[in-house]
XYZ file of C-alpha atoms in Angstrom:
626
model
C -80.044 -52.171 -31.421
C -83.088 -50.757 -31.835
C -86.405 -50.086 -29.389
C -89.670 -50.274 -31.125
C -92.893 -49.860 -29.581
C -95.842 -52.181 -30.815
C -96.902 -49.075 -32.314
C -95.018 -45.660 -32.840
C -95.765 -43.273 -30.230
C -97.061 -40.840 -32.861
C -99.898 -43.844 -33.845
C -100.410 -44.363 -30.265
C -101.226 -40.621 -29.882
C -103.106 -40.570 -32.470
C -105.177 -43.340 -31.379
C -105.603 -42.451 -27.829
C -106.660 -38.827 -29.254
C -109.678 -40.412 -31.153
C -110.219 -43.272 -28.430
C -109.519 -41.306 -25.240
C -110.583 -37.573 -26.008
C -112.832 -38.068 -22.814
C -114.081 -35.254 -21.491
C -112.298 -34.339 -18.219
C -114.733 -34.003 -14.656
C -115.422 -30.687 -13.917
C -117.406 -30.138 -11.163
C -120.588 -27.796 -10.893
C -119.965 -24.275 -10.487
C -117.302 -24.492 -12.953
C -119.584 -25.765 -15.770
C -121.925 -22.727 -14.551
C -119.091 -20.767 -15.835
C -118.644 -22.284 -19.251
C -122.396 -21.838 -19.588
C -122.374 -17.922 -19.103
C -119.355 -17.764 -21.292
C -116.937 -16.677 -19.134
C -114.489 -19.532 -19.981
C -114.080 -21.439 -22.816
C -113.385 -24.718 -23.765
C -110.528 -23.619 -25.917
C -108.658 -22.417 -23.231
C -109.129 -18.336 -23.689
C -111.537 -16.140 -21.263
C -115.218 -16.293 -22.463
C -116.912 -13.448 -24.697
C -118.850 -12.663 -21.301
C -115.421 -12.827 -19.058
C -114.922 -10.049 -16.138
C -113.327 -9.460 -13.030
C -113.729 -6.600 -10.425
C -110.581 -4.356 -9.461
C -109.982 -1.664 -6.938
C -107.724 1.627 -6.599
C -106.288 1.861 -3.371
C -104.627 4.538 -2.180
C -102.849 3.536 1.560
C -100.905 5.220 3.774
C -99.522 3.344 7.495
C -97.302 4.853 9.564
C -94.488 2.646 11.708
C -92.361 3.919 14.604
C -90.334 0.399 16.005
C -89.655 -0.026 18.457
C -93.130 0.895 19.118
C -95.260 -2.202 17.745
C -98.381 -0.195 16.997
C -99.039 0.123 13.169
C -101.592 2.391 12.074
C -103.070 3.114 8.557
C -105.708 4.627 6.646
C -107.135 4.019 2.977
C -109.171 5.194 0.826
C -110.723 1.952 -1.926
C -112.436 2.843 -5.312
C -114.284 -0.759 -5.905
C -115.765 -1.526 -9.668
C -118.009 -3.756 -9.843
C -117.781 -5.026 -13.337
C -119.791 -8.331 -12.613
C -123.229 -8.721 -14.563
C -124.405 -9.168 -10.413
C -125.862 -6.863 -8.135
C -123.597 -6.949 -5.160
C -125.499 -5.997 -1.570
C -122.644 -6.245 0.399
C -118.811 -6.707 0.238
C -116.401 -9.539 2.024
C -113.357 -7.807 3.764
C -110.430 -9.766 4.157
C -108.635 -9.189 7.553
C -105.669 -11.619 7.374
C -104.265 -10.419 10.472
C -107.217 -11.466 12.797
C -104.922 -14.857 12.233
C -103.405 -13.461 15.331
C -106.441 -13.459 17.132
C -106.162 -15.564 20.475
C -109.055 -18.590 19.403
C -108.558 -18.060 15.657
C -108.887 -21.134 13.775
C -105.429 -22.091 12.513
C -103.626 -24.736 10.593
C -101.312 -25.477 13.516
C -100.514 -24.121 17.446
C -99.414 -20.862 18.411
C -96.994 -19.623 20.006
C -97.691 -16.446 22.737
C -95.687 -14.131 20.546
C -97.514 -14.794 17.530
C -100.709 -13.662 19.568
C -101.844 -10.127 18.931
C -105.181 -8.713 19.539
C -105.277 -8.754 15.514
C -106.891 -6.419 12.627
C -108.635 -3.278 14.840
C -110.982 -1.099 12.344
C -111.459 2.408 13.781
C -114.014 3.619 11.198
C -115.456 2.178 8.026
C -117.116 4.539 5.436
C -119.150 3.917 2.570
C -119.393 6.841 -0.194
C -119.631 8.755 2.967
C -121.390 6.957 5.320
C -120.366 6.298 8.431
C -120.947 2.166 9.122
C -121.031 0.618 12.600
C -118.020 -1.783 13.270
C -117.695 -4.321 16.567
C -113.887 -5.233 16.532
C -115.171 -8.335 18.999
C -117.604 -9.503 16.486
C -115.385 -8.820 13.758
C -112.655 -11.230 14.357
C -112.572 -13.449 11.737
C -110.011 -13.648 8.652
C -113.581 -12.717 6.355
C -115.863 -10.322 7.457
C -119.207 -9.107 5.042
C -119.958 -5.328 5.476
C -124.042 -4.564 4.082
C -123.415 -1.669 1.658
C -125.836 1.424 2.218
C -127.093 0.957 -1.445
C -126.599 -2.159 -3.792
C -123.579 -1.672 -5.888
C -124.872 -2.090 -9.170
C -123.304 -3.568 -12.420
C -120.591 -1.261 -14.022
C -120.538 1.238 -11.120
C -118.069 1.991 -7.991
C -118.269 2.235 -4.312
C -115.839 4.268 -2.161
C -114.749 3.011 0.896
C -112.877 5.278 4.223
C -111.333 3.164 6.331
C -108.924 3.420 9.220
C -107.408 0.789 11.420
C -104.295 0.059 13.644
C -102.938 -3.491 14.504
C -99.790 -4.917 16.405
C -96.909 -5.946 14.999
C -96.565 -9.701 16.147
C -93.126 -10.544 18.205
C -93.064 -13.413 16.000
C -92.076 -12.941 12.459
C -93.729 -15.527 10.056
C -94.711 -14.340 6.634
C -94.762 -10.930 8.261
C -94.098 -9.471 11.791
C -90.865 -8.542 13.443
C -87.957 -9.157 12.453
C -85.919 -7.577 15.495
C -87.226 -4.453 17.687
C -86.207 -2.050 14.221
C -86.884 -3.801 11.508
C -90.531 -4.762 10.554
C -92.049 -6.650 7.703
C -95.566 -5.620 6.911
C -97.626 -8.081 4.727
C -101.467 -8.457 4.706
C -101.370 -5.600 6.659
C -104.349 -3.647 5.558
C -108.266 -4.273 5.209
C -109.428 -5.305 1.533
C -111.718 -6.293 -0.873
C -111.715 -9.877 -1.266
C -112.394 -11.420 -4.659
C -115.806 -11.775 -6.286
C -115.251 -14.218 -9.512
C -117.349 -15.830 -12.218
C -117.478 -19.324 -10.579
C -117.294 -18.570 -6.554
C -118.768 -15.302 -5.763
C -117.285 -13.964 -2.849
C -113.936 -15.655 -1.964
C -114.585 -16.742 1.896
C -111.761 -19.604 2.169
C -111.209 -18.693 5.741
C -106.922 -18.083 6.321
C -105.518 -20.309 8.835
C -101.755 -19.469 7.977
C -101.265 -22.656 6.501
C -102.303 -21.802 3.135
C -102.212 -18.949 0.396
C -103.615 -16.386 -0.938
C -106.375 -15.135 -3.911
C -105.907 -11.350 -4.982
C -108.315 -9.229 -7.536
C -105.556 -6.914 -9.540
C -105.295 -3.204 -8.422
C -103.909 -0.057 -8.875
C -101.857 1.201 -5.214
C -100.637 3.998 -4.125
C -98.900 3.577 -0.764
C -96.963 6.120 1.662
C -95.386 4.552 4.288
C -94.176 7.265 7.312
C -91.374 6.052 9.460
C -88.725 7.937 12.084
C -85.688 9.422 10.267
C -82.830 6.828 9.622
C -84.881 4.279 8.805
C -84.754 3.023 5.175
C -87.995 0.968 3.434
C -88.444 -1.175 0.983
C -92.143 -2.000 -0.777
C -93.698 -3.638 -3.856
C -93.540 -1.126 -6.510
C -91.995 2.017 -7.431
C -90.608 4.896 -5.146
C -91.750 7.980 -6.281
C -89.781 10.269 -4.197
C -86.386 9.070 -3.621
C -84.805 12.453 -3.330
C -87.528 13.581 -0.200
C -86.612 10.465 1.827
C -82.830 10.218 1.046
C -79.849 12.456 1.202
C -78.873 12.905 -1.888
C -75.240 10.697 -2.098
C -77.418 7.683 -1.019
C -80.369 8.743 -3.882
C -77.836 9.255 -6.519
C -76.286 5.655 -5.874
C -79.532 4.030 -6.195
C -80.487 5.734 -9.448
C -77.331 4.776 -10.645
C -78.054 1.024 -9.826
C -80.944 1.121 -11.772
C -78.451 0.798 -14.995
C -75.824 -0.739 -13.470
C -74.557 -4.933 -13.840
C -72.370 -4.494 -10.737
C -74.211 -4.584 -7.384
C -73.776 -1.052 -5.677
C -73.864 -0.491 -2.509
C -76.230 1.968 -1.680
C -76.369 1.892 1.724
C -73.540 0.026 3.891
C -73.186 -0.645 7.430
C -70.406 2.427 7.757
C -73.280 4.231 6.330
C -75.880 3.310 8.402
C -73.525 4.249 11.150
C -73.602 7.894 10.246
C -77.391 7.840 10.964
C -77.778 10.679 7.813
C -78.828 8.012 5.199
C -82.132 9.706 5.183
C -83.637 13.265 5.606
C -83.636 14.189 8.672
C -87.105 15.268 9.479
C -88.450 13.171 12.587
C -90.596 11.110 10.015
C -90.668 10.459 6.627
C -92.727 9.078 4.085
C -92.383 7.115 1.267
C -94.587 6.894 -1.330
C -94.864 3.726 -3.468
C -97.094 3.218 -6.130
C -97.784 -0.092 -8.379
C -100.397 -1.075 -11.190
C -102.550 -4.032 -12.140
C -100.797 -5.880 -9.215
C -102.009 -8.544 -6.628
C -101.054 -6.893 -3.410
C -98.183 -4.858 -1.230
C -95.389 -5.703 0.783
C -92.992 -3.159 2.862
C -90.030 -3.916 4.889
C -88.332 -1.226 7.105
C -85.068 -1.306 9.163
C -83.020 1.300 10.627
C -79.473 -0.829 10.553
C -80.302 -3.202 7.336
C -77.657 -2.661 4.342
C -79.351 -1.616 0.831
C -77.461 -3.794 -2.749
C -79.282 -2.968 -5.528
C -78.146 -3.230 -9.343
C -80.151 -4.260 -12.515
C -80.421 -6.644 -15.215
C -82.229 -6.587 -18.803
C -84.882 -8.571 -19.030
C -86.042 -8.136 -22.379
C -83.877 -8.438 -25.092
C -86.102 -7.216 -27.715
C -86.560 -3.253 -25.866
C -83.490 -3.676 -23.666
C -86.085 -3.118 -20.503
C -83.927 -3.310 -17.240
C -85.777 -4.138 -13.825
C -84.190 -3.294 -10.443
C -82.550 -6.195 -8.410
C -82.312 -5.249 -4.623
C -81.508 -6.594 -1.820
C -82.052 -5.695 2.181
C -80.209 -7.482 5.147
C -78.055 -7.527 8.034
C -74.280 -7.063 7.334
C -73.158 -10.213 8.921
C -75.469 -12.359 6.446
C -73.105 -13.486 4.005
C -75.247 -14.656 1.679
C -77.235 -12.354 1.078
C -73.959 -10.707 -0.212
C -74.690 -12.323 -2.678
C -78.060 -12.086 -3.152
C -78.244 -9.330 -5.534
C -76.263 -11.034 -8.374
C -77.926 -14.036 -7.538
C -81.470 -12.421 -8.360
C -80.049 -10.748 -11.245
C -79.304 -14.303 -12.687
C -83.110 -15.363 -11.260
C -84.502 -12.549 -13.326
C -82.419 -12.743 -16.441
C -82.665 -16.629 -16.661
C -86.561 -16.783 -15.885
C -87.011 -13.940 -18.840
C -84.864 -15.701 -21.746
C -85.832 -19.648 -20.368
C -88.456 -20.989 -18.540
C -91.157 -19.595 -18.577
C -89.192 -17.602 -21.391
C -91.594 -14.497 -20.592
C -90.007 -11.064 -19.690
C -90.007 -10.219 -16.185
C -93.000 -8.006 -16.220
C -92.438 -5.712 -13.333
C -89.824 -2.753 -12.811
C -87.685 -4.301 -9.803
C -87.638 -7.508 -7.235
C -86.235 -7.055 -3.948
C -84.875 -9.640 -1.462
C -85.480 -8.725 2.414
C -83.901 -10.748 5.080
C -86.355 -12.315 7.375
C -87.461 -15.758 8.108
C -90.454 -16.254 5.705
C -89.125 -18.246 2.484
C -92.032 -16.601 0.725
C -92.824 -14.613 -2.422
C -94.893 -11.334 -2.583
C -95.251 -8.940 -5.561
C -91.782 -8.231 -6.377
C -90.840 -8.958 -2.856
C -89.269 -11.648 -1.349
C -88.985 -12.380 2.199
C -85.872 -15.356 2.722
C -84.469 -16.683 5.577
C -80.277 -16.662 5.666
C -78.493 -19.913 4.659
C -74.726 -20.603 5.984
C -74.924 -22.468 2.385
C -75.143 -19.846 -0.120
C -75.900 -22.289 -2.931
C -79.310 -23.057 -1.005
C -80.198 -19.453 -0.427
C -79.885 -19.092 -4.036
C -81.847 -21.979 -4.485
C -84.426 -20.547 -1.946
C -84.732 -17.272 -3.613
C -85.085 -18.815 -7.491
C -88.376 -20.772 -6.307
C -89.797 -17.308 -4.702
C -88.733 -15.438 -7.577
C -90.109 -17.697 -10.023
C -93.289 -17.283 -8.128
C -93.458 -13.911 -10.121
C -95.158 -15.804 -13.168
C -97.154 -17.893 -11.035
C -99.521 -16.757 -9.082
C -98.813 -12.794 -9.624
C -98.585 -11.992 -13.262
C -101.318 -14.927 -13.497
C -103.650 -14.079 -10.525
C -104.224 -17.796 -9.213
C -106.118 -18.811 -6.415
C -103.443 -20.103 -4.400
C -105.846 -21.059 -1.470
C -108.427 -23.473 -3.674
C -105.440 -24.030 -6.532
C -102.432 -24.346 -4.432
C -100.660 -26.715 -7.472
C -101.192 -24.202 -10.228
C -98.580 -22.011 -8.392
C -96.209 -23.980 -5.984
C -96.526 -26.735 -8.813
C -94.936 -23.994 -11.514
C -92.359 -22.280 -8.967
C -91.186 -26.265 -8.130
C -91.341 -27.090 -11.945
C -88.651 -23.779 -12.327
C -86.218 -24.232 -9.886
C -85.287 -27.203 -10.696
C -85.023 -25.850 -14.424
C -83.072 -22.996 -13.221
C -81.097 -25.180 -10.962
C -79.816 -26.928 -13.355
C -78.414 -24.160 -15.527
C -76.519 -22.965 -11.836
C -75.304 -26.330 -10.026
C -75.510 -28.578 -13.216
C -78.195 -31.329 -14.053
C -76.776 -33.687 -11.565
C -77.129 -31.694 -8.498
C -79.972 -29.894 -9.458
C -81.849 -33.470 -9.784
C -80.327 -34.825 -6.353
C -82.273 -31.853 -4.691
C -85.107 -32.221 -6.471
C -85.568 -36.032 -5.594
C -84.387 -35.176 -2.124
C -86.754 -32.159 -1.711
C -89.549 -32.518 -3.751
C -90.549 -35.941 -4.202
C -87.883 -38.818 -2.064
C -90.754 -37.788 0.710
C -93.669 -38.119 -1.211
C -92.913 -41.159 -3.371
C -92.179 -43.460 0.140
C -95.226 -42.368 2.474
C -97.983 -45.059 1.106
C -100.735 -42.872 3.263
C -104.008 -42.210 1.577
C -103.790 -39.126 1.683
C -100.485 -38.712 -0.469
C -102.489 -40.721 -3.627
C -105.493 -38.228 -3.365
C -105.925 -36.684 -7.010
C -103.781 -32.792 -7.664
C -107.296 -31.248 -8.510
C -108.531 -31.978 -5.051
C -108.981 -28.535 -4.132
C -106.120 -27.312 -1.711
C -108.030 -25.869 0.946
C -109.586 -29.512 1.346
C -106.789 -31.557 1.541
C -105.100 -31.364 5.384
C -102.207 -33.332 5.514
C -102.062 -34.381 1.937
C -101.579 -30.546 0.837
C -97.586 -30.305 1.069
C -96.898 -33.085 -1.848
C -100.226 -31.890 -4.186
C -99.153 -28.584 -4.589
C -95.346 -28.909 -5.001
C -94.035 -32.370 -6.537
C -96.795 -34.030 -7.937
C -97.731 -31.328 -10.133
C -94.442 -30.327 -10.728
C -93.720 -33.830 -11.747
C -96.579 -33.295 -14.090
C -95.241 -30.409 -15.627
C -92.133 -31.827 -16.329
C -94.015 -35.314 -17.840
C -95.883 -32.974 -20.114
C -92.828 -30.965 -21.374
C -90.581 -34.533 -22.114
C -93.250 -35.514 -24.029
C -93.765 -32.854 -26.182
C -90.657 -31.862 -26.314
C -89.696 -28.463 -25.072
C -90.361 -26.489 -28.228
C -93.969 -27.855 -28.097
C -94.347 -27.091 -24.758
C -93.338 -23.855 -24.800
C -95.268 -22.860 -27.497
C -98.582 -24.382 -25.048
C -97.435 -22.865 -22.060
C -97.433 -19.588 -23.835
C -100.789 -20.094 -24.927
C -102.029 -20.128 -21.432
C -100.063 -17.347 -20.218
C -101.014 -15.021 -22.935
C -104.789 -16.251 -22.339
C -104.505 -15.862 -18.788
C -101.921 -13.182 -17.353
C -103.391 -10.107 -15.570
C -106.911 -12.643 -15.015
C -107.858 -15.733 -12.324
C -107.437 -18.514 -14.658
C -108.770 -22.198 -13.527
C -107.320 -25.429 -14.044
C -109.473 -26.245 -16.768
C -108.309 -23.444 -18.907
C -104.912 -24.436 -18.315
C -106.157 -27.858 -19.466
C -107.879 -26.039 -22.146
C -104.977 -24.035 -23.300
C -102.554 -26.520 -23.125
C -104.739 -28.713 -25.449
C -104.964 -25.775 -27.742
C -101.591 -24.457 -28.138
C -100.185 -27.721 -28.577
C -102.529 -28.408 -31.268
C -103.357 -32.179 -29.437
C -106.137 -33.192 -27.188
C -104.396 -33.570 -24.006
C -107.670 -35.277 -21.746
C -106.547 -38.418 -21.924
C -102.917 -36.998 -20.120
C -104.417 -34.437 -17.195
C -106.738 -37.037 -16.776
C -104.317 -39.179 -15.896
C -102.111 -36.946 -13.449
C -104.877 -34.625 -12.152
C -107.909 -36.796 -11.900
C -106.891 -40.306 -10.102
C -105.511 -41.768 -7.505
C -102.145 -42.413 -9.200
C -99.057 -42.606 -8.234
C -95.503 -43.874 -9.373
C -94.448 -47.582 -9.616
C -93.411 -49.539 -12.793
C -92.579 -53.034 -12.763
C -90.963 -55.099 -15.348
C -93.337 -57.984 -15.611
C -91.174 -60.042 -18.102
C -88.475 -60.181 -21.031
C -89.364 -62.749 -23.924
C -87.162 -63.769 -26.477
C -89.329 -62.960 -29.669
C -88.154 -63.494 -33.517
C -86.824 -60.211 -33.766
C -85.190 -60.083 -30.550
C -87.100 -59.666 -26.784
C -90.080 -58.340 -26.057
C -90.112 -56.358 -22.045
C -93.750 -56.794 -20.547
C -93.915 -53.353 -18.359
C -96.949 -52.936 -15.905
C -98.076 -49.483 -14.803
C -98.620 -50.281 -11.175
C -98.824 -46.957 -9.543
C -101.065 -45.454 -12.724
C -98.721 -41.848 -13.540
C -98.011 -41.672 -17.057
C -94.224 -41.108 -16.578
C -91.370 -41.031 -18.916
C -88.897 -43.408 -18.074
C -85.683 -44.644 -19.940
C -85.014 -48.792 -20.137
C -81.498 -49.623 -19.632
C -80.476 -53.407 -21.350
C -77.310 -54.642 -20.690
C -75.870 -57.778 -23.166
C -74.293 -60.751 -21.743
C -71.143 -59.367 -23.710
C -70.962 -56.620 -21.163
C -72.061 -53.586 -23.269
C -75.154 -52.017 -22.522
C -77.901 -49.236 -24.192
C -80.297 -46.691 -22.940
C -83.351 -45.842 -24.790
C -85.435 -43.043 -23.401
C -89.498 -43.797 -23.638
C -91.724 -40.610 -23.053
C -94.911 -40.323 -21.006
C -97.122 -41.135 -24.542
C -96.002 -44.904 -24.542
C -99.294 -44.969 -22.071
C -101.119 -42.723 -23.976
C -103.442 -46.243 -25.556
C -103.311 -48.006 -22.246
C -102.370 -46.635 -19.016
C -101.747 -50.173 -17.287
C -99.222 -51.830 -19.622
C -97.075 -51.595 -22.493
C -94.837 -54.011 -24.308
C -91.873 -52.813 -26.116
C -89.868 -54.351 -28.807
C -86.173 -54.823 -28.695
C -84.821 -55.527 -31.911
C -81.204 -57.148 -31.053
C -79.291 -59.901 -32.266
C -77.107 -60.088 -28.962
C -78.069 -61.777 -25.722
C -80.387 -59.528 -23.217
C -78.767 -60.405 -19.620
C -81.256 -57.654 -17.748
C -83.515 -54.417 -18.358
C -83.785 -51.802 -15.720
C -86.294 -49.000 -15.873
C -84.839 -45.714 -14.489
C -87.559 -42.967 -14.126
C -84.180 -40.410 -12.661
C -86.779 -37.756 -10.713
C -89.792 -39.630 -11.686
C -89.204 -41.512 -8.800
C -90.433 -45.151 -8.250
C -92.317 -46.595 -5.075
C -91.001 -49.898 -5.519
C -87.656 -50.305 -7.021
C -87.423 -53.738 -6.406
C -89.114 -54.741 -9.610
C -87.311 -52.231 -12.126
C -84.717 -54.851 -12.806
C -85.677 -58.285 -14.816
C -82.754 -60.688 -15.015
C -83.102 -62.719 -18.172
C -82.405 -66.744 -17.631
């Protein structure tokens, strides 16, 4: 038997390329950025493309049980913009726990702190005036003394202090010793080539949008108490006794996970030098943000892993928890798979940073080589938990998205990974059951409007609808785009964009742009299609005809995705055949298709099976030929 298509899928390409090489909406301000050559339409930053960065050098000092955090910085700011800037947006994510602050969702009283508290803000040396009451929101603009012009710097002094929340979320405490900091100091927000000023209020429900920096951070704490950050530690032999610095310099070239600090350990108290503080010093470049955890009874894992194959590069796998967590056991050679697998596979780019580390909290969230992950009595899930934050690496760190306005061009790709990396752990089976029961089972059977509204909705507008637009439905899309052109193809184009776009705040429209360009085919008519409508997913088979060369199945787009699917026909003589039909059967017409099934036996049914491409209405996959 053979399955013919009215025309080959290459003609039907072809024709949709010269028919349908519409140009996709983009709205205003974006087109303001293709104008001034920032962007351009082949997918690569504009001849005119720039984007400000900072130095910061940090230091906070944490005593737990005491809550208080306090912390002073010093920021170099470039303004590398063609603009003038007059004043500068701080970002304050910790007024979040502001009593009154505008917020996704309730809160409880032990999420309530008296939030982000600036003691003294200087510009290149002068002293500003600061009301912490007036200064409660998440964004705050600060009038500079003197106009920062074009290609100079501004220097900014600031102090501040802030408590640690009772109620650990993406950061707070853990218990009444072990802290996780996050968004925990003042900075400069973004200023980009088709916003300005990013001033997407945070309301804990959504993400974040980070310029790329250089940090330094020291982080003092009481003797005994170990810490963990983004970045690298710079003086491991001041802060630890030397047995415990001598097994984590070992781990750094080890496969097997050592155990550089266990609970008998920590029961010693004499992990760390004993002066009544000490202070690490971290330090990290060209990176989004910082993360620290600290704990004076968490047990240290660390080994490593090479994630480069061509110059043998190993990064650090490490792991922080409480002893009685059993999976996170586990964690380290867990991550060391993440890390390896990610590199070689999908996205098939080398883990760019020097070490990940996975701290025990209650988060389920990704930072710059950070992650903070709740434990799992199921160890297969907590792996499964830490390969989506992991993969989040790529996406939006070492590609500096705007989570907040973008959600789907991160979640989307961490979603679109797991499952890819799932199946390589669990099998394909398994890996697909979650997948349907995770990301899109949900989705696929809530008919509400605001499920169909289109991915590029930006995220920060969608309420309700936000949950299925940034995860499945633009993971499904990713997927759809990689069956179709086949995974060499779409490697090669996702490539493209990440070497376009890494270290820079790409858009959707240059990965539209790139996509189009390093798989050498106009893709409009396809992210169109999944980005710009109201689609969803539901195929029907309309009809099976008995035609001179066999039958001919009438299948009706209902829902609108252009979806791969595969069409099952089973003879009246019991055997049966499964031809698989990729998402550029609809590349000519988006509604219908009819394909040809060349057969000399009797049809008895056809089934469409989308497997994670999930339908709406199954009830009309099957035709039963009379």
């Amino acid at each position: 038997m053979q399955f013919k298509h009215l025309l080959t899928a290459a003609v039907l390409l072809g024709a949709a390329l010269q028919t349908r090489a519409q140009t996709l909406y983009m709205p205003r301000d974006i087109q303001k950025a293709y104008n001034k050559g920032t962007r351009s339409l082949n997918g690569k930053p504009g001849p005119n493309y720039w984007q400000n960065t900072a130095e910061y050098d940090i230091k906070v000092t944490a005593l737990p049980p005491d809550r208080t955090v306090t912390g002073t910085e010093q920021i170099t700011y470039t303004n590398h913009s063609p603009d003038t800037l007059k004043r500068l947006n701080m970002k304050l994510i910790l007024n979040i726990h502001r009593p009154g602050a505008a917020r996704s969702g309730p809160a409880n009283p032990d999420y309530l702190t008296p939030g982000m508290q600036v003691d003294s803000f200087i510009v290149d040396g002068k002293a500003l005036k600061w009301n912490n009451a007036t200064a409660a929101a998440t964004n705050q603009f600060v009038a500079l003394p003197k106009p920062l012009l074009p290609n100079t710097s501004v220097k900014l002094n600031i102090a501040w202090h802030y408590q640690i929340s009772l109620e650990s979320g993406r950061e707070g405490m853990i218990d009444s010793t072990t802290y996780y900091l996050a968004y925990f100091y003042p900075r400069v927000s973004v200023y980009d080539d088709y916003n300005g000023w990013d001033r997407i209020p945070f309301t804990d429900g959504l993400e974040f949008y980070n310029d790329f920096n250089n940090y330094k951070l020291s982080v003092t704490v009481p003797k005994n108490y170990l810490v963990w950050a983004t970045g690298t530690l710079q003086n491991t032999d001041a802060v630890l006794q030397p047995e415990y610095a001598k097994r984590l310099k070992k781990s750094f070239t080890s496969d097997s996970t050592i155990h550089v600090a266990t609970a008998a350990d920590l029961q010693q108290h004499n992990i760390t030098r004993q002066n009544a503080t000490n202070t690490w010093v971290w330090t990290a470049d060209n990176i989004t943000d910082m993360a620290v955890g600290i704990s004076n009874h968490y047990v240290w894992d660390a080994a490593s892993v090479i994630v480069d194959k061509a110059t043998k590069r190993r990064a650090s796998m490490q792991a922080a928890f409480k002893d009685d967590a059993n999976d996170f056991h586990q964690m380290v050679q867990f991550g060391r798979n993440s890390l390896s697998w990610l590199s070689a596979n999908w996205p098939g780019v080398p883990y760019p940073f020097p070490k990940m580390t996975s701290f025990q909290g209650f988060a389920d969230m990704e930072y710059p080589m950070m992650v903070n992950d709740s434990h799992n009595d199921d160890p297969h899930f907590s792996q499964f938990v830490q390969d989506h934050e992991i993969a989040h690496t790529y996406f939006p760190f070492y590609m500096g998205i705007n989570e907040t306005h973008y959600g789907f061009m991160d979640e989307g790709w961490a979603t679109t990974f797991e499952i890819l990396i799932g199946t390589s752990e669990v099998g394909k089976q398994k890996a697909e059951e979650l997948y349907k029961m995770f990301r899109v089972n949900g989705y696929i059977h809530d008919p509400s409007s605001y499920e169909d509204l289109p991915i590029i909705t930006p995220t920060d507008e969608l309420g309700r609808g936000a949950g299925n637009n940034e995860y499945g439905k633009p993971s499904l899309s990713y997927l759809a785009l990689k069956d179709m052109l086949g995974d060499a193809l779409f490697k090669k184009a996702l490539h493209t964009y990440m070497d376009n776009w890494h270290g820079k705040h790409p858009i959707p429209w240059d990965y539209f742009n790139s996509m189009s360009s390093g798989s050498g085919q106009n893709l409009n008519w396809f992210f169109n299609n999944w980005f710009f409508t109201n689609s969803y997913i539901d195929l029907s088979v309309n009809g099976v005809k008995k035609v001179s060369t066999g039958y001919a199945v009438d299948i009706k787009n209902v829902g609108g995705f252009a979806v791969p699917f595969d069409i099952i026909v089973k003879y009246t003589d019991g055997t049966s055949e499964t031809k698989h039909q990729t998402p550029a059967i609809w590349a000519a017409n988006q509604k219908q298709t009819t394909l040809n099934i060349s057969t000399g036996k009797t049809v008895g049914s056809v089934t469409l099976d989308g497997g994670i491409f999930m339908d709406a209405t199954v009830a009309d996959n099957t035709f039963t030929v009379k």
